CSV table of C-alpha atoms in Angstrom, one decimal:
chain,number,residue,atom,x,y,z
H,215,UNK,CA,37.6,-52.3,-63.3
H,216,UNK,CA,40.6,-50.4,-62.3
H,217,UNK,CA,40.5,-49.9,-58.5
H,218,UNK,CA,41.2,-46.2,-58.9
H,219,UNK,CA,38.4,-45.8,-61.3
H,220,UNK,CA,36.1,-47.9,-59.1
H,221,UNK,CA,37.0,-45.7,-56.1
H,222,UNK,CA,36.3,-42.6,-58.2
H,223,UNK,CA,32.9,-43.9,-59.2
H,224,UNK,CA,32.0,-44.9,-55.6
H,225,UNK,CA,33.1,-41.5,-54.4
H,226,UNK,CA,31.1,-39.7,-57.1
H,227,UNK,CA,28.0,-41.8,-56.2
H,228,UNK,CA,28.3,-41.0,-52.6
H,229,UNK,CA,28.7,-37.3,-53.4
H,230,UNK,CA,25.7,-37.4,-55.7
H,231,UNK,CA,23.7,-39.2,-53.0
H,232,UNK,CA,24.8,-36.7,-50.5
H,233,UNK,CA,23.9,-33.8,-52.8
H,234,UNK,CA,20.4,-35.4,-53.4
H,235,UNK,CA,19.9,-36.0,-49.7
H,236,UNK,CA,21.0,-32.4,-48.9
H,237,UNK,CA,18.6,-31.1,-51.6
H,238,UNK,CA,15.8,-33.1,-50.1
H,239,UNK,CA,16.6,-32.0,-46.6
H,240,UNK,CA,16.9,-28.4,-47.8
H,241,UNK,CA,13.5,-28.7,-49.6
H,242,UNK,CA,11.9,-30.1,-46.6
H,243,UNK,CA,13.4,-27.5,-44.4
H,244,UNK,CA,12.3,-24.8,-46.8
H,245,UNK,CA,8.7,-26.1,-46.8
H,246,UNK,CA,8.7,-26.3,-43.1
H,247,UNK,CA,10.1,-22.7,-42.9
H,248,UNK,CA,7.5,-21.5,-45.4
H,249,UNK,CA,4.7,-23.3,-43.5
H,250,UNK,CA,6.0,-22.0,-40.2
H,251,UNK,CA,6.2,-18.5,-41.7
H,252,UNK,CA,2.7,-18.8,-43.0
H,253,UNK,CA,1.5,-19.9,-39.6
H,254,UNK,CA,3.3,-17.0,-38.0
H,255,UNK,CA,1.9,-14.6,-40.5
H,256,UNK,CA,-1.6,-15.9,-39.8
H,257,UNK,CA,-1.1,-15.5,-36.1
H,258,UNK,CA,0.2,-12.0,-36.7
H,259,UNK,CA,-2.9,-11.2,-38.7
H,260,UNK,CA,-5.2,-12.5,-36.0
H,261,UNK,CA,-3.2,-10.6,-33.3
H,262,UNK,CA,-3.5,-7.4,-35.4
H,263,UNK,CA,-7.2,-7.9,-35.9
H,264,UNK,CA,-7.7,-8.5,-32.1
H,265,UNK,CA,-5.6,-5.4,-31.3
H,266,UNK,CA,-7.5,-3.3,-33.8
H,267,UNK,CA,-10.8,-4.5,-32.3
H,268,UNK,CA,-9.6,-3.7,-28.8
H,269,UNK,CA,-8.3,-0.3,-29.9
H,270,UNK,CA,-11.6,0.6,-31.6
H,271,UNK,CA,-13.6,-0.6,-28.5
H,272,UNK,CA,-11.3,1.5,-26.3
H,273,UNK,CA,-11.7,4.6,-28.5
H,274,UNK,CA,-15.5,4.1,-28.4
H,275,UNK,CA,-15.3,3.8,-24.7
H,276,UNK,CA,-13.3,7.0,-24.3
H,277,UNK,CA,-15.5,8.9,-26.8
H,278,UNK,CA,-18.7,7.9,-25.0
H,279,UNK,CA,-17.2,9.0,-21.7
H,280,UNK,CA,-15.9,12.3,-23.2
H,281,UNK,CA,-19.3,13.1,-24.7
H,282,UNK,CA,-21.1,12.3,-21.4
H,283,UNK,CA,-18.5,14.3,-19.4
H,284,UNK,CA,-19.1,17.4,-21.6
H,285,UNK,CA,-22.9,17.2,-20.8
H,286,UNK,CA,-22.5,16.0,-17.2
H,287,UNK,CA,-22.6,19.4,-15.4
H,288,UNK,CA,-25.5,20.9,-17.5
H,289,UNK,CA,-27.5,17.8,-17.1
H,290,UNK,CA,-26.8,17.5,-13.4
H,291,UNK,CA,-27.7,21.2,-12.8
H,292,UNK,CA,-30.9,20.9,-14.7
H,293,UNK,CA,-31.9,17.6,-12.9
H,294,UNK,CA,-31.1,19.1,-9.5
H,295,UNK,CA,-33.1,22.3,-10.2
H,296,UNK,CA,-36.1,20.3,-11.4
H,297,UNK,CA,-35.9,17.9,-8.5
H,298,UNK,CA,-35.8,20.7,-6.0
H,299,UNK,CA,-38.9,22.3,-7.5
H,300,UNK,CA,-40.8,19.0,-7.6
H,301,UNK,CA,-39.8,18.4,-3.9
H,302,UNK,CA,-41.2,21.8,-3.0
H,303,UNK,CA,-44.4,21.2,-4.8
H,304,UNK,CA,-44.9,17.8,-3.1
H,305,UNK,CA,-43.6,18.7,0.4
H,306,UNK,CA,-43.4,22.4,0.9
H,307,UNK,CA,-46.8,23.7,-0.1
H,308,UNK,CA,-45.5,25.4,-3.3
H,309,UNK,CA,-49.1,25.2,-4.5
H,310,UNK,CA,-49.6,28.4,-2.5
H,311,UNK,CA,-47.3,30.3,-4.9
H,312,UNK,CA,-48.6,28.6,-8.0
H,313,UNK,CA,-52.0,30.0,-7.2
H,314,UNK,CA,-51.0,33.2,-5.3
H,315,UNK,CA,-53.2,36.3,-5.3
H,316,UNK,CA,-50.0,38.2,-5.9
H,317,UNK,CA,-49.8,38.3,-9.7
H,318,UNK,CA,-46.1,38.7,-9.9
H,319,UNK,CA,-45.4,36.0,-7.3
H,320,UNK,CA,-47.7,33.6,-9.1
H,321,UNK,CA,-46.2,34.5,-12.5
H,322,UNK,CA,-42.6,33.8,-11.3
H,323,UNK,CA,-43.6,30.6,-9.5
H,324,UNK,CA,-45.5,29.1,-12.4
H,325,UNK,CA,-43.2,30.2,-15.2
H,326,UNK,CA,-40.2,29.4,-13.2
H,327,UNK,CA,-41.5,25.9,-12.7
H,328,UNK,CA,-42.2,25.6,-16.4
H,329,UNK,CA,-38.7,26.9,-17.2
H,330,UNK,CA,-37.1,24.2,-15.0
H,331,UNK,CA,-39.0,21.5,-16.8
H,332,UNK,CA,-38.2,23.0,-20.2
H,333,UNK,CA,-34.5,23.4,-19.3
H,334,UNK,CA,-34.2,19.7,-18.3
H,335,UNK,CA,-35.9,18.6,-21.6
H,336,UNK,CA,-33.5,20.8,-23.6
H,337,UNK,CA,-30.4,19.3,-22.0
H,338,UNK,CA,-31.9,15.8,-22.3
H,339,UNK,CA,-32.7,16.3,-26.0
H,340,UNK,CA,-29.2,17.7,-26.6
H,341,UNK,CA,-27.8,14.5,-25.1
H,342,UNK,CA,-30.0,12.5,-27.5
H,343,UNK,CA,-29.0,14.6,-30.5
H,344,UNK,CA,-25.3,14.6,-29.9
H,345,UNK,CA,-24.6,11.1,-28.8
H,346,UNK,CA,-25.0,7.5,-30.1
H,347,UNK,CA,-27.2,6.1,-27.4
H,348,UNK,CA,-26.6,2.5,-28.5
H,349,UNK,CA,-22.9,3.1,-27.8
H,350,UNK,CA,-23.8,4.6,-24.5
H,351,UNK,CA,-25.9,1.7,-23.6
H,352,UNK,CA,-23.1,-0.8,-24.3
H,353,UNK,CA,-20.5,1.1,-22.3
H,354,UNK,CA,-20.5,0.3,-18.6
H,355,UNK,CA,-19.4,3.8,-17.5
H,356,UNK,CA,-22.3,5.5,-19.3
H,357,UNK,CA,-25.0,2.9,-19.4
H,358,UNK,CA,-26.5,3.8,-16.0
H,359,UNK,CA,-26.9,7.5,-16.9
H,360,UNK,CA,-28.6,6.6,-20.2
H,361,UNK,CA,-31.0,4.2,-18.5
H,362,UNK,CA,-31.9,6.9,-16.0
H,363,UNK,CA,-32.5,9.5,-18.7
H,364,UNK,CA,-34.6,7.2,-20.8
H,365,UNK,CA,-36.6,6.2,-17.7
H,366,UNK,CA,-37.4,9.9,-17.0
H,367,UNK,CA,-38.5,10.4,-20.6
H,368,UNK,CA,-40.9,7.4,-20.3
H,369,UNK,CA,-42.2,8.6,-17.0
H,370,UNK,CA,-43.1,12.0,-18.5
H,371,UNK,CA,-44.8,10.3,-21.5
H,372,UNK,CA,-46.6,7.3,-20.0
H,373,UNK,CA,-50.3,7.3,-19.0
H,374,UNK,CA,-50.0,3.8,-17.4
H,375,UNK,CA,-49.8,4.9,-13.8
H,376,UNK,CA,-50.5,8.7,-13.6
H,377,UNK,CA,-53.1,9.1,-16.3
H,378,UNK,CA,-53.1,12.2,-18.5
H,379,UNK,CA,-52.3,14.7,-15.7
H,380,UNK,CA,-48.9,16.3,-16.4
H,381,UNK,CA,-48.3,13.9,-19.2
H,382,UNK,CA,-45.7,15.1,-21.7
H,383,UNK,CA,-45.1,13.0,-24.8
H,384,UNK,CA,-41.7,12.6,-26.4
H,385,UNK,CA,-42.8,14.8,-29.3
H,386,UNK,CA,-43.7,17.6,-26.9
H,387,UNK,CA,-40.4,17.2,-25.0
H,388,UNK,CA,-38.5,17.5,-28.3
H,389,UNK,CA,-40.6,20.5,-29.4
H,390,UNK,CA,-39.9,22.4,-26.2
H,391,UNK,CA,-36.2,21.5,-26.4
H,392,UNK,CA,-36.0,22.8,-29.9
H,393,UNK,CA,-37.4,26.1,-28.7
H,394,UNK,CA,-35.0,26.3,-25.8
H,395,UNK,CA,-31.6,25.4,-27.4
H,396,UNK,CA,-30.0,25.1,-30.8
H,397,UNK,CA,-29.8,21.4,-31.2
H,398,UNK,CA,-27.7,21.7,-34.3
H,399,UNK,CA,-25.0,23.7,-32.6
H,400,UNK,CA,-21.4,22.5,-32.7
H,401,UNK,CA,-20.7,23.8,-29.2
H,402,UNK,CA,-20.1,21.2,-26.5
H,403,UNK,CA,-23.1,22.6,-24.7
H,404,UNK,CA,-24.9,25.6,-26.3
H,405,UNK,CA,-26.7,28.2,-24.1
H,406,UNK,CA,-30.2,27.2,-23.0
H,407,UNK,CA,-32.7,30.1,-22.9
H,408,UNK,CA,-32.6,31.8,-19.6
H,409,UNK,CA,-35.7,32.5,-17.4
H,410,UNK,CA,-36.1,36.2,-18.5
H,411,UNK,CA,-36.1,35.2,-22.2
H,412,UNK,CA,-38.4,32.2,-21.5
H,413,UNK,CA,-40.9,34.4,-19.6
H,414,UNK,CA,-41.0,37.1,-22.3
H,415,UNK,CA,-41.6,34.6,-25.1
H,416,UNK,CA,-44.2,32.7,-23.1
H,417,UNK,CA,-46.1,35.9,-22.2
H,418,UNK,CA,-45.9,37.2,-25.8
H,419,UNK,CA,-47.2,33.9,-27.1
H,420,UNK,CA,-50.2,34.0,-24.7
H,421,UNK,CA,-51.2,37.3,-26.2
H,422,UNK,CA,-51.5,35.8,-29.7
H,423,UNK,CA,-54.9,34.7,-30.9
H,424,UNK,CA,-53.5,31.2,-31.4
H,425,UNK,CA,-50.4,30.2,-29.4
H,426,UNK,CA,-47.6,28.9,-31.6
H,427,UNK,CA,-44.5,28.9,-29.4
H,428,UNK,CA,-43.8,27.9,-25.8
H,429,UNK,CA,-47.3,28.5,-24.7
H,430,UNK,CA,-48.7,26.1,-27.3
H,431,UNK,CA,-46.7,23.2,-25.9
H,432,UNK,CA,-46.7,24.1,-22.2
H,433,UNK,CA,-50.2,25.7,-21.8
H,434,UNK,CA,-51.9,22.5,-20.7
H,435,UNK,CA,-49.0,21.5,-18.6
H,436,UNK,CA,-49.2,24.8,-16.8
H,437,UNK,CA,-52.9,24.2,-16.0
H,438,UNK,CA,-52.1,20.8,-14.6
H,439,UNK,CA,-49.5,22.3,-12.2
H,440,UNK,CA,-52.2,24.6,-10.7
H,441,UNK,CA,-54.7,21.9,-9.7
H,442,UNK,CA,-55.4,21.8,-5.9
H,443,UNK,CA,-54.2,18.2,-5.6
H,444,UNK,CA,-50.9,18.8,-7.3
H,445,UNK,CA,-48.9,17.8,-4.2
H,446,UNK,CA,-50.3,14.3,-4.4
H,447,UNK,CA,-49.7,13.9,-8.1
H,448,UNK,CA,-48.4,10.4,-8.8
H,449,UNK,CA,-46.3,11.4,-11.8
H,450,UNK,CA,-44.4,14.0,-9.7
H,451,UNK,CA,-43.7,11.3,-7.2
H,452,UNK,CA,-42.2,9.0,-9.9
H,453,UNK,CA,-40.3,11.9,-11.4
H,454,UNK,CA,-38.8,12.8,-8.0
H,455,UNK,CA,-37.6,9.2,-7.6
H,456,UNK,CA,-36.2,9.0,-11.2
H,457,UNK,CA,-34.4,12.4,-10.9
H,458,UNK,CA,-32.8,11.3,-7.6
H,459,UNK,CA,-31.4,8.2,-9.4
H,460,UNK,CA,-30.1,10.3,-12.2
H,461,UNK,CA,-28.5,12.9,-9.9
H,462,UNK,CA,-26.7,10.1,-8.0
H,463,UNK,CA,-25.4,8.5,-11.2
H,464,UNK,CA,-24.1,11.8,-12.5
H,465,UNK,CA,-22.5,12.7,-9.2
H,466,UNK,CA,-20.9,9.2,-8.9
H,467,UNK,CA,-19.4,9.7,-12.4
H,468,UNK,CA,-18.1,13.1,-11.5
H,469,UNK,CA,-16.5,11.8,-8.4
H,470,UNK,CA,-14.8,9.0,-10.3
H,471,UNK,CA,-13.5,11.5,-12.9
H,472,UNK,CA,-12.1,13.7,-10.1
H,473,UNK,CA,-10.3,10.7,-8.5
H,474,UNK,CA,-8.8,9.8,-11.9
H,475,UNK,CA,-7.6,13.4,-12.5
H,476,UNK,CA,-6.1,13.5,-9.0
H,477,UNK,CA,-4.3,10.2,-9.6
H,478,UNK,CA,-2.8,11.5,-12.8
H,479,UNK,CA,-1.6,14.7,-11.1
H,480,UNK,CA,0.0,12.6,-8.4
């Protein structure tokens, strides 16, 4: 074979081999690139899912706190007012006013006490109606308040330690709340019936042949408040303790919010 032709054939063979090798290398590199890209895409998908989950959790956390913060002051005020009256009944001989010979003073003392209980139940029920308690229970910043509110609701409704005296079941709490505040309102916290309105409706209901309004639900409770041994009532003792825990939890949250706002201003 002519040496020139032989050289040309050899050169062509090497070129072909080089082309084949290059093609193989390119194919391998392409597969590796595709595989790496697929792995990267998978990692990006996992990262996006994790970030979306964290974002949703953060939004639920902020929403739970915002809902509680909108009700914090009304709930705190209602709890403090009720705790003060219970303290006076237990320790300051408020029974004297609940059974006073002065009709006006007895009326204000008794109906004022009923109004404080009713106001607390109204704000409590509004909390139940406007919030997802399961979300509150899973959020560390709101769990304590929810646990305290639920404990109070159980203390009112349970006959395990205090018998039937001053017992008030959840259905009764809801009924009074429904009469005290518009639970379907879109307002952050609608107006709860004031004492003058409450007294007028209660007195009007008593004049009916059959009570149907506030007096229907609170009549027996009012009688229990006027028994001579009311200061030693075990349910009032438990309620006093439970309200104290709730007030402290609400005040702690309010202080934390204030510190956060001050930090942002700084």
